[in-house]
């Protein structure tokens, strides 16, 4: 099957800044894919190259097999992008903006779908409001709607939930999940890591223009073999547990564990040394821990 | 395959039509003021061509000048505003060919130019009795002239980075080009040096040719004027096309 998105050896430089360095990335059709990384990692640059808003210095980018440079019209037809910047055309109402966007894609009898998209994004009450009069979150919804007017098989959302309230966030994800279930490929960037962890099948982590990790959220978390055993004890903390990484504050101690197998021996040391456990908490790392770990490491 | 061209054209027309007071009525009023001042003051004393009094001479030139200026203003302000606000991204994401992109902006500019030009002629009716001797020449000069300025406006919007640079462009390039083109006088009344200088200004040929459409008389043969106007259009359009195709300051 043709990949939904294929990037091979993509480089992009802005002046002396290497925004993307030799990026290879393949997203299969039907995936819900997360693109994570700190500010300036190159996420938006990568999306811009896919959308033809920026040009790679070298390398190839394809949407469903169509080169975004040489077959740009086909590639753009198959792609819907929600830009990160909150942009809008102040001349038009919500419905006008959506009809115009649909028309740009050659779809001039598309009102049924436009109404459905507006309904799903809770925009119907604002359909005839001027874009200027919308709140920031509402403008964001219109951006999402504009990206979907032509029912693109590949949907890329660049921080669609920035500045969006809880209710819409739920509504938006329900809608996007439904589109994904219907076969649309979804690529998402976000700084809300729990969002990515629950939604995305696979995640790529970008740092300084490089893909430094690429796997399912669960596998990424698994690579970070540090469970954290937090205990509050009565008694003297045993010296033999003062291994690297242990943090103590008064009678409160945090002991890093490689895996669950280390739990039992650790507890047994505490017991044989006569410590009484007052409080115990075993914390599993989440995507945020993985993120911080990867981003703080030198590559 | 269905294309986005009609929609982009429609959007560009809607954009100026929604604020027609500013984009159409205002320039028509400005021209009316010129007519009131110049034609009324000078009419009795001047006959530019035999049997063509000054008002008759002035009005078509003014109409064409306004048409050209507004064609330029339309494409340039539309694109520069879209660039500044960032909403040009909606067009850039769409599967429009370079020619469609360029064509939509230029056609909308032509339409605004033609509407403004027609408006000027209309409000000037009390001051003259227009007779159109050569309608085909009239339309040809009007369309190709405004098309040239529409494409020129697009080039300006593509190369400048800020709105104030655009204002400078308008004040230092467009205004002198259009004002020093023989709108207010026949260049035969000028000294030899300025006659030669006027011949270097392509806008002179557009205005002169447009006037030919009305009177069937002009300073330069219309065949020469239309050739120069067409050459201008082809050059400007080609430059605009290259810039659009390269995504000059549009795509990073
Ligand atoms: N048009 C441009 N000109 C110059 N530098 C740019 C341009 N676009 C991006 N950059 C630089 O490229 C790097 C990557 O930017 P990019 O916007 O892709 O990051 P990002 O991962 O999307 O960050 P964020 O999470 O803040 O959105 C940054 O250092 C940015 O300053
Ligand atoms: Mg970004």
Coordinates of C-alpha atoms and ligand atoms in Angstrom, one line a residue:
Chain A
X1 CA 0.0 0.0 0.0
X2 CA 1.2 3.5 -0.8
X3 CA 2.3 5.4 2.2
X4 CA 0.1 8.4 3.2
X5 CA 3.2 10.4 3.9
X6 CA 6.7 9.7 2.8
X7 CA 9.7 11.9 3.6
X8 CA 13.1 10.8 2.4
X9 CA 16.4 12.6 3.2
X10 CA 14.6 15.9 3.7
X11 CA 16.8 18.9 4.6
X12 CA 15.8 22.5 5.2
X13 CA 18.0 25.3 6.2
X14 CA 17.0 28.9 7.1
X15 CA 20.2 30.9 6.8
X16 CA 22.6 29.0 9.0
X17 CA 19.9 27.3 11.0
X18 CA 19.3 23.7 10.1
X19 CA 15.6 23.4 10.6
X20 CA 15.4 19.9 9.3
X21 CA 18.3 17.5 9.1
X22 CA 18.0 14.5 6.9
X23 CA 14.5 13.5 7.9
X24 CA 13.2 10.1 6.9
X25 CA 9.7 9.4 7.9
X26 CA 6.9 7.3 6.6
X27 CA 3.3 7.4 7.8
X28 CA 1.0 4.6 6.6
X29 CA -2.5 5.1 5.5
X30 CA -5.0 5.0 8.3
X31 CA -2.5 5.9 11.0
X32 CA -3.1 8.4 13.8
X33 CA 0.4 9.8 14.0
X34 CA 1.9 12.2 16.5
X35 CA 4.7 14.6 15.8
X36 CA 6.2 15.9 19.0
X37 CA 9.1 18.1 19.9
X38 CA 10.0 21.3 21.8
X39 CA 9.5 24.7 20.3
X40 CA 11.7 25.2 17.3
X41 CA 12.2 21.4 16.7
X42 CA 11.0 21.7 13.1
X43 CA 7.5 20.3 13.3
X44 CA 5.9 23.2 11.5
X45 CA 8.7 23.3 9.0
X46 CA 8.1 19.6 8.2
X47 CA 4.4 20.2 7.8
X48 CA 5.1 23.3 5.6
X49 CA 7.2 21.1 3.3
X50 CA 4.5 18.6 3.0
X51 CA 2.0 21.3 2.2
X52 CA 4.2 23.1 -0.3
X53 CA 4.4 26.2 1.9
X54 CA 8.1 25.7 2.2
X55 CA 10.6 23.9 -0.1
X56 CA 13.0 21.3 1.1
X57 CA 16.7 22.1 0.2
X58 CA 17.1 18.4 -0.6
X59 CA 15.1 15.2 -0.3
X60 CA 11.7 14.1 -1.4
X61 CA 8.3 14.5 0.2
X62 CA 5.3 12.6 -1.1
X63 CA 1.6 12.5 -0.2
X64 CA 0.0 9.2 -1.2
X65 CA 2.8 8.7 -3.6
X66 CA 2.6 12.2 -5.2
X67 CA 5.7 14.3 -5.0
X68 CA 4.8 17.6 -3.4
X69 CA 7.0 19.5 -5.8
X70 CA 6.5 17.9 -9.2
X71 CA 2.9 16.8 -8.6
X72 CA 1.9 19.6 -6.3
X73 CA -1.7 19.9 -7.5
X74 CA -2.5 16.2 -6.8
X75 CA -0.6 16.2 -3.6
X76 CA -2.4 19.3 -2.3
X77 CA -5.8 17.9 -3.2
X78 CA -5.1 14.9 -1.0
X79 CA -3.9 16.9 2.0
X80 CA -5.7 19.0 4.5
X81 CA -3.6 21.2 6.8
X82 CA -4.6 23.1 9.9
X83 CA -1.9 25.8 10.2
X84 CA -0.4 26.6 13.5
X85 CA -0.9 30.4 13.1
X86 CA -4.3 31.7 13.9
X87 CA -5.0 33.2 10.5
X88 CA -8.3 34.3 9.0
X89 CA -9.8 36.5 6.2
X90 CA -11.6 39.4 7.9
X91 CA -13.7 40.0 4.8
X92 CA -15.9 36.9 5.2
X93 CA -18.3 35.1 7.5
X94 CA -17.6 31.5 8.6
X95 CA -19.8 30.0 6.0
X96 CA -18.4 32.2 3.2
X97 CA -14.9 31.3 4.3
X98 CA -15.7 27.6 4.1
X99 CA -17.4 27.8 0.8
X100 CA -14.5 29.7 -0.6
X101 CA -12.0 27.3 0.7
X102 CA -14.1 24.4 -0.8
X103 CA -14.2 26.3 -4.1
X104 CA -10.4 26.6 -4.2
X105 CA -10.4 22.8 -4.3
X106 CA -12.9 22.9 -7.2
X107 CA -15.8 21.8 -5.1
X108 CA -18.6 24.3 -5.6
X109 CA -21.6 22.1 -4.5
X110 CA -20.4 21.1 -1.1
X111 CA -22.8 22.6 1.3
X112 CA -24.0 19.3 2.9
X113 CA -20.5 18.5 3.9
X114 CA -19.7 22.1 5.0
X115 CA -22.8 22.1 7.2
X116 CA -21.8 18.7 8.7
X117 CA -18.3 19.9 9.4
X118 CA -19.6 23.1 11.1
X119 CA -22.0 21.0 13.1
X120 CA -19.3 18.7 14.3
X121 CA -17.1 21.6 15.3
X122 CA -20.0 23.4 17.0
X123 CA -19.7 26.3 14.5
X124 CA -23.3 26.3 13.2
X125 CA -24.5 29.0 15.6
X126 CA -21.6 31.2 14.3
X127 CA -22.0 30.3 10.6
X128 CA -23.1 33.8 9.6
X129 CA -20.8 35.7 12.0
X130 CA -17.9 37.6 10.5
X131 CA -14.5 36.0 11.1
X132 CA -13.4 39.2 12.8
X133 CA -16.1 38.8 15.5
X134 CA -15.0 35.3 16.6
X135 CA -13.1 34.5 19.7
X136 CA -9.7 32.9 19.3
X137 CA -10.9 29.4 20.0
X138 CA -13.7 29.8 17.5
X139 CA -11.2 31.0 14.8
X140 CA -9.2 27.9 15.5
X141 CA -12.3 25.7 14.9
X142 CA -12.8 27.5 11.6
X143 CA -9.2 26.7 10.7
X144 CA -9.9 23.0 11.4
X145 CA -13.1 23.2 9.3
X146 CA -11.2 24.8 6.4
X147 CA -8.7 22.0 6.4
X148 CA -11.5 19.5 6.1
X149 CA -13.8 21.0 3.4
X150 CA -12.4 18.8 0.7
X151 CA -12.4 15.6 2.7
X152 CA -8.7 15.1 2.4
X153 CA -7.5 11.5 2.9
X154 CA -4.5 12.9 4.8
X155 CA -5.1 15.4 7.6
X156 CA -2.3 17.3 9.3
X157 CA -3.1 19.3 12.4
X158 CA -0.4 21.7 13.7
X159 CA -1.4 22.3 17.3
X160 CA -5.1 22.3 16.7
X161 CA -5.9 22.5 20.4
X162 CA -3.8 25.5 21.3
X163 CA -6.1 27.9 23.1
X164 CA -9.2 25.7 22.7
X165 CA -11.5 24.9 25.6
X166 CA -12.0 21.5 27.1
X167 CA -15.4 20.9 25.5
X168 CA -14.2 21.6 22.0
X169 CA -11.1 19.6 22.5
X170 CA -13.2 16.6 23.3
X171 CA -15.6 17.3 20.4
X172 CA -12.7 17.9 18.0
X173 CA -10.9 14.7 19.0
X174 CA -14.2 12.7 18.7
X175 CA -14.6 14.1 15.2
X176 CA -11.0 13.5 14.1
X177 CA -11.1 10.0 15.6
X178 CA -14.2 9.3 13.6
X179 CA -12.5 10.6 10.4
X180 CA -9.6 8.4 11.3
X181 CA -11.8 5.4 11.8
X182 CA -13.3 6.1 8.3
X183 CA -9.8 5.7 6.9
X184 CA -8.4 9.2 6.9
X185 CA -4.8 9.4 8.0
X186 CA -4.2 11.9 10.7
X187 CA -0.9 13.6 11.7
X188 CA -1.0 15.8 14.8
X189 CA 1.5 18.0 16.6
X190 CA 0.7 19.1 20.1
X191 CA 2.5 20.2 23.2
X192 CA -0.2 18.4 25.3
X193 CA 1.6 15.0 25.6
X194 CA -1.2 13.2 27.3
X195 CA -3.3 14.1 24.3
X196 CA -0.7 12.5 22.0
X197 CA -0.3 9.5 24.3
X198 CA -4.0 8.6 24.2
X199 CA -4.7 9.4 20.6
X200 CA -1.7 8.5 18.6
X201 CA -0.7 5.0 17.4
X202 CA 2.8 6.0 16.6
X203 CA 4.8 9.0 17.7
X204 CA 7.9 10.7 16.2
X205 CA 10.0 12.9 18.4
X206 CA 11.8 15.7 16.7
X207 CA 14.7 17.6 18.2
X208 CA 16.7 20.2 16.4
X209 CA 15.4 19.1 13.1
X210 CA 16.1 15.4 13.6
X211 CA 13.8 12.5 14.3
X212 CA 15.3 11.1 17.5
X213 CA 12.6 8.5 18.4
X214 CA 9.9 6.8 16.5
X215 CA 7.6 4.2 17.9
X216 CA 4.3 3.6 19.6
X217 CA 3.7 5.6 22.8
X218 CA 3.7 2.4 24.8
X219 CA 7.0 1.3 23.4
X220 CA 8.6 4.7 23.8
X221 CA 7.5 4.7 27.5
X222 CA 8.9 1.2 27.8
X223 CA 12.4 2.3 26.6
X224 CA 12.5 4.6 29.6
X225 CA 13.1 1.9 32.1
X226 CA 12.6 3.9 35.2
X227 CA 9.8 3.2 37.5
X228 CA 9.8 5.4 40.5
X229 CA 9.2 3.9 43.9
X230 CA 8.3 6.7 46.3
X231 CA 8.3 5.7 49.9
X232 CA 7.9 7.4 53.3
X233 CA 9.4 5.4 56.0
X234 CA 10.0 5.2 59.7
X235 CA 13.5 4.2 60.6
X236 CA 16.9 4.8 59.0
X237 CA 17.1 4.6 55.2
X238 CA 19.4 1.6 54.4
X239 CA 22.8 2.6 53.0
X240 CA 22.7 -0.2 50.5
X241 CA 19.8 1.4 48.7
X242 CA 21.6 4.7 48.2
X243 CA 22.3 3.9 44.6
X244 CA 22.6 6.4 41.9
X245 CA 19.4 8.4 41.3
X246 CA 18.0 8.1 44.8
X247 CA 16.5 11.3 46.1
X248 CA 15.7 11.8 49.7
X249 CA 13.9 14.5 51.5
X250 CA 13.5 13.9 55.2
X251 CA 11.8 10.5 55.6
X252 CA 10.6 10.7 52.0
X253 CA 12.6 8.8 49.4
X254 CA 12.4 8.3 45.7
X255 CA 14.1 5.1 44.3
X256 CA 14.4 4.6 40.6
X257 CA 13.8 1.0 39.5
X258 CA 14.7 -0.5 36.1
X259 CA 11.6 -2.6 36.0
X260 CA 9.0 -4.4 38.2
X261 CA 11.5 -7.2 39.0
X262 CA 13.5 -4.8 41.1
X263 CA 10.5 -3.9 43.2
X264 CA 10.4 -7.0 45.4
X265 CA 14.1 -7.0 46.4
X266 CA 14.0 -3.3 47.2
X267 CA 11.1 -3.8 49.5
X268 CA 12.8 -6.7 51.1
X269 CA 15.9 -4.7 51.9
X270 CA 13.7 -2.0 53.5
X271 CA 12.0 -4.7 55.6
X272 CA 15.2 -6.5 56.7
X273 CA 16.7 -3.2 57.8
X274 CA 13.7 -2.6 60.0
X275 CA 12.1 0.2 58.1
X276 CA 8.4 0.6 58.4
X277 CA 6.7 1.8 55.2
X278 CA 4.2 4.6 56.0
X279 CA 3.4 5.5 52.5
X280 CA 4.1 3.9 49.2
X281 CA 3.6 5.0 45.6
X282 CA 4.9 3.3 42.4
X283 CA 4.9 5.8 39.5
X284 CA 5.2 4.6 36.0
X285 CA 6.8 7.0 33.5
X286 CA 4.5 8.6 31.0
X287 CA 5.2 10.1 27.6
X288 CA 6.2 13.3 29.3
X289 CA 9.0 11.6 31.1
X290 CA 10.1 10.1 27.9
X291 CA 10.0 13.4 26.2
X292 CA 12.0 15.2 28.9
X293 CA 14.5 12.3 29.0
X294 CA 15.0 12.4 25.2
X295 CA 15.2 16.1 24.9
X296 CA 17.7 16.5 27.7
X297 CA 20.0 13.8 26.4
X298 CA 22.7 14.7 23.9
X299 CA 22.2 13.2 20.5
Chain B
X1 CA -10.8 18.2 -13.2
X2 CA -12.6 21.0 -11.3
X3 CA -10.4 24.0 -10.7
X4 CA -10.3 26.6 -8.0
X5 CA -9.8 29.5 -10.4
X6 CA -13.4 30.7 -10.6
X7 CA -13.6 30.8 -6.8
X8 CA -10.3 32.7 -6.4
X9 CA -11.5 35.2 -9.0
X10 CA -14.9 35.4 -7.3
X11 CA -13.2 36.0 -3.9
X12 CA -11.0 38.7 -5.3
X13 CA -14.1 40.5 -6.8
X14 CA -16.1 40.1 -3.6
X15 CA -13.1 41.6 -1.7
X16 CA -13.3 44.9 -3.5
X17 CA -17.0 44.9 -4.1
X18 CA -17.8 44.5 -0.4
X19 CA -16.0 47.8 0.2
X20 CA -17.0 49.4 -3.1
X21 CA -17.4 52.8 -1.4
X22 CA -13.6 52.9 -0.9
X23 CA -12.5 50.9 -3.9
X24 CA -14.9 52.2 -6.6
X25 CA -16.8 55.3 -5.5
X26 CA -13.8 57.1 -4.0
X27 CA -11.6 57.0 -7.1
X28 CA -14.6 58.0 -9.3
X29 CA -15.2 61.0 -7.0
X30 CA -11.6 62.0 -7.2
X31 CA -11.7 62.0 -11.0
X32 CA -14.9 64.0 -11.0
X33 CA -13.1 66.6 -9.0
X34 CA -10.4 66.8 -11.6
X35 CA -13.0 67.2 -14.3
X36 CA -14.8 69.9 -12.4
X37 CA -11.6 71.9 -11.8
X38 CA -9.7 71.4 -15.0
X39 CA -12.4 71.1 -17.6
X40 CA -14.5 73.9 -16.3
X41 CA -11.5 76.3 -16.0
X42 CA -9.9 75.5 -19.3
X43 CA -12.7 74.4 -21.6
X44 CA -13.4 77.6 -23.3
X45 CA -9.7 78.4 -24.1
X46 CA -8.4 75.1 -25.3
X47 CA -9.0 72.9 -28.3
X48 CA -6.6 70.0 -28.2
X49 CA -7.4 68.4 -31.5
X50 CA -9.4 70.2 -34.1
X51 CA -13.0 70.0 -32.9
X52 CA -12.0 68.3 -29.6
X53 CA -12.3 70.7 -26.7
X54 CA -10.3 70.2 -23.6
X55 CA -13.0 68.5 -21.5
X56 CA -13.5 65.9 -24.2
X57 CA -9.8 65.3 -24.3
X58 CA -9.4 65.2 -20.6
X59 CA -12.2 62.8 -19.6
X60 CA -11.2 59.6 -21.4
X61 CA -7.6 60.1 -20.2
X62 CA -8.8 60.5 -16.6
X63 CA -11.0 57.4 -16.9
X64 CA -8.1 55.4 -18.2
X65 CA -5.7 56.7 -15.6
X66 CA -8.1 55.8 -12.8
X67 CA -8.7 52.4 -14.4
X68 CA -5.0 51.7 -14.4
X69 CA -4.3 53.0 -10.9
X70 CA -7.2 50.9 -9.5
X71 CA -6.2 47.8 -11.3
X72 CA -2.8 48.1 -9.7
X73 CA -4.3 49.0 -6.3
X74 CA -6.6 45.9 -6.4
X75 CA -4.1 43.2 -6.9
X76 CA -1.3 44.8 -4.9
X77 CA -3.4 45.6 -1.8
X78 CA -5.2 42.3 -1.9
X79 CA -2.0 40.2 -2.0
X80 CA 0.0 42.3 0.4
X81 CA -2.8 42.3 2.9
X82 CA -3.1 38.5 2.6
X83 CA 0.6 38.2 3.0
X84 CA 0.7 40.5 6.1
X85 CA -2.3 38.8 7.8
X86 CA -1.1 35.4 6.8
X87 CA -4.3 34.3 5.2
X88 CA -2.6 33.9 1.8
X89 CA -1.9 30.4 3.2
X90 CA -5.5 29.4 2.3
X91 CA -4.7 30.0 -1.3
X92 CA -1.3 28.5 -1.1
X93 CA -2.7 25.2 0.3
X94 CA -5.1 24.9 -2.6
X95 CA -4.3 22.9 -5.7
X96 CA -4.2 26.1 -7.9
X97 CA -1.8 26.2 -10.8
X98 CA 0.5 29.2 -11.1
X99 CA -1.5 30.5 -14.1
X100 CA -4.8 30.1 -12.2
X101 CA -3.4 32.1 -9.3
X102 CA -2.1 34.8 -11.5
X103 CA -5.1 34.9 -13.8
X104 CA -7.6 35.2 -10.9
X105 CA -5.8 38.2 -9.4
X106 CA -5.2 39.9 -12.8
X107 CA -8.8 39.4 -14.0
X108 CA -10.2 40.8 -10.8
X109 CA -7.9 43.8 -11.2
X110 CA -9.1 44.3 -14.8
X111 CA -12.7 44.1 -13.6
X112 CA -12.1 46.7 -10.9
X113 CA -10.2 48.9 -13.3
X114 CA -13.0 48.7 -15.9
X115 CA -15.7 49.4 -13.3
X116 CA -13.8 52.5 -12.1
X117 CA -13.1 53.7 -15.6
X118 CA -16.7 53.3 -16.6
X119 CA -17.8 55.1 -13.4
X120 CA -15.6 58.0 -14.3
X121 CA -17.0 58.2 -17.8
X122 CA -20.5 58.0 -16.4
X123 CA -20.2 60.8 -13.8
X124 CA -18.6 63.0 -16.4
X125 CA -21.6 62.7 -18.8
X126 CA -22.9 66.2 -17.8
X127 CA -19.6 67.7 -19.1
X128 CA -19.3 66.0 -22.5
X129 CA -21.2 64.0 -25.0
X130 CA -19.2 60.8 -25.4
X131 CA -19.0 59.4 -28.9
X132 CA -17.2 56.1 -29.4
X133 CA -15.7 55.9 -32.8
X134 CA -13.6 52.8 -32.4
X135 CA -15.1 50.5 -29.7
X136 CA -12.8 47.6 -30.4
X137 CA -9.7 49.7 -29.9
X138 CA -11.2 51.2 -26.8
X139 CA -11.9 47.8 -25.2
X140 CA -8.5 46.4 -26.3
X141 CA -6.6 49.3 -24.7
X142 CA -8.7 49.2 -21.6
X143 CA -8.4 45.4 -21.0
X144 CA -4.7 45.1 -21.9
X145 CA -3.8 48.2 -20.0
X146 CA -5.6 47.3 -16.8
X147 CA -4.3 43.7 -17.2
X148 CA -0.7 45.1 -17.3
X149 CA -1.3 47.1 -14.1
X150 CA -3.0 44.2 -12.4
X151 CA 0.0 42.0 -13.0
X152 CA 2.3 44.8 -12.0
X153 CA 0.4 45.1 -8.7
X154 CA 1.0 41.4 -8.1
X155 CA 4.7 41.8 -8.8
X156 CA 4.8 44.7 -6.3
X157 CA 3.0 42.7 -3.6
X158 CA 5.3 39.8 -4.2
X159 CA 8.6 41.7 -3.9
X160 CA 7.8 44.1 -1.0
X161 CA 7.7 43.0 2.6
X162 CA 5.6 45.7 4.2
X163 CA 2.6 47.8 3.6
X164 CA 4.6 51.1 3.8
X165 CA 7.0 49.9 1.1
X166 CA 3.9 49.3 -1.0
X167 CA 2.8 52.9 -0.4
X168 CA 6.2 54.1 -1.5
X169 CA 5.9 52.0 -4.6
X170 CA 2.6 53.5 -5.4
X171 CA 3.7 57.1 -4.8
X172 CA 7.1 56.9 -6.5
X173 CA 6.3 54.6 -9.4
X174 CA 2.6 54.4 -10.2
X175 CA 1.6 58.0 -9.6
X176 CA 4.4 59.5 -11.8
X177 CA 3.9 56.9 -14.5
X178 CA 0.2 57.6 -14.7
X179 CA 0.2 61.3 -14.2
X180 CA 3.0 62.0 -16.6
X181 CA 1.3 60.1 -19.4
X182 CA -0.5 62.9 -21.3
X183 CA -3.7 62.7 -19.3
X184 CA -4.0 66.4 -18.8
X185 CA -2.4 67.6 -22.0
X186 CA -1.5 66.5 -25.4
X187 CA 2.2 65.9 -25.5
X188 CA 2.4 68.1 -28.7
X189 CA 2.1 71.0 -26.4
X190 CA 5.3 70.0 -24.7
X191 CA 8.9 70.9 -25.5
X192 CA 10.8 68.5 -27.6
X193 CA 12.7 67.0 -24.6
X194 CA 9.5 66.2 -22.7
X195 CA 7.8 64.9 -25.8
X196 CA 10.7 62.4 -26.1
X197 CA 10.6 61.6 -22.4
X198 CA 6.8 61.0 -22.6
X199 CA 7.4 58.5 -25.4
X200 CA 9.5 56.4 -23.0
X201 CA 6.5 56.0 -20.7
X202 CA 4.4 53.0 -21.7
X203 CA 1.4 54.4 -20.0
X204 CA 1.4 57.2 -22.5
X205 CA 0.6 54.7 -25.2
X206 CA -2.2 53.2 -23.2
X207 CA -3.9 56.5 -22.6
X208 CA -3.3 57.7 -26.1
X209 CA -4.7 54.5 -27.6
X210 CA -7.7 54.6 -25.3
X211 CA -8.5 58.1 -26.4
X212 CA -8.2 56.9 -30.0
X213 CA -11.1 54.7 -29.2
X214 CA -13.3 57.7 -28.6
X215 CA -12.1 60.2 -31.2
X216 CA -10.4 58.2 -33.9
X217 CA -7.5 60.6 -33.6
X218 CA -4.4 60.3 -31.4
X219 CA -0.8 61.4 -31.0
X220 CA 0.5 58.0 -32.0
X221 CA -0.9 55.5 -34.5
X222 CA -3.1 52.9 -32.5
X223 CA -1.3 50.0 -34.1
X224 CA 2.0 51.2 -32.6
X225 CA 0.4 51.9 -29.2
X226 CA -1.3 48.5 -29.0
X227 CA 1.9 46.8 -29.9
X228 CA 3.8 48.6 -27.1
X229 CA 0.9 48.0 -24.7
X230 CA 0.8 44.3 -25.5
X231 CA 4.6 44.0 -25.3
X232 CA 4.4 45.6 -21.9
X233 CA 1.7 43.2 -20.8
X234 CA 3.6 40.2 -22.0
X235 CA 6.7 41.3 -20.1
X236 CA 5.0 42.2 -16.9
X237 CA 2.9 39.1 -17.0
X238 CA 5.9 36.8 -17.6
X239 CA 7.8 38.4 -14.7
X240 CA 4.8 37.9 -12.4
X241 CA 4.4 34.3 -13.6
X242 CA 8.1 33.5 -12.8
X243 CA 7.7 35.1 -9.3
X244 CA 4.5 33.1 -8.6
X245 CA 6.0 29.9 -9.9
X246 CA 9.0 30.4 -7.7
X247 CA 6.8 31.2 -4.8
X248 CA 8.9 34.4 -4.3
X249 CA 8.4 35.5 -0.7
X250 CA 5.3 33.4 -0.7
X251 CA 6.7 29.9 0.0
X252 CA 9.7 29.7 2.3
Ligands
LIG1 N1 10.6 31.3 7.6 C1 11.6 31.1 8.5 N2 12.7 31.8 8.4 C2 13.7 31.6 9.3 N3 13.7 30.7 10.3 C3 12.6 29.9 10.3 C4 11.5 30.1 9.5 N4 10.6 29.1 9.8 C5 11.1 28.5 10.8 N5 12.3 28.9 11.2 C6 13.2 28.4 12.2 O1 13.3 27.0 12.1 C7 13.2 26.3 13.3 C8 12.1 25.3 13.3 O2 10.9 26.0 13.3 P1 9.4 25.3 13.4 O3 8.4 26.4 13.3 O4 9.4 24.3 12.4 O5 9.4 24.7 14.8 P2 8.2 23.9 15.6 O6 8.8 22.6 15.9 O7 7.0 24.0 14.8 O8 8.1 24.8 16.9 P3 6.8 25.2 17.7 O9 6.5 24.1 18.7 O10 7.2 26.4 18.5 O11 5.7 25.5 16.8 C9 13.1 27.4 14.4 O12 14.4 27.6 14.9 C10 12.6 28.6 13.6 O13 13.1 29.7 14.2
LIG2 MG1 5.2 24.8 15.0

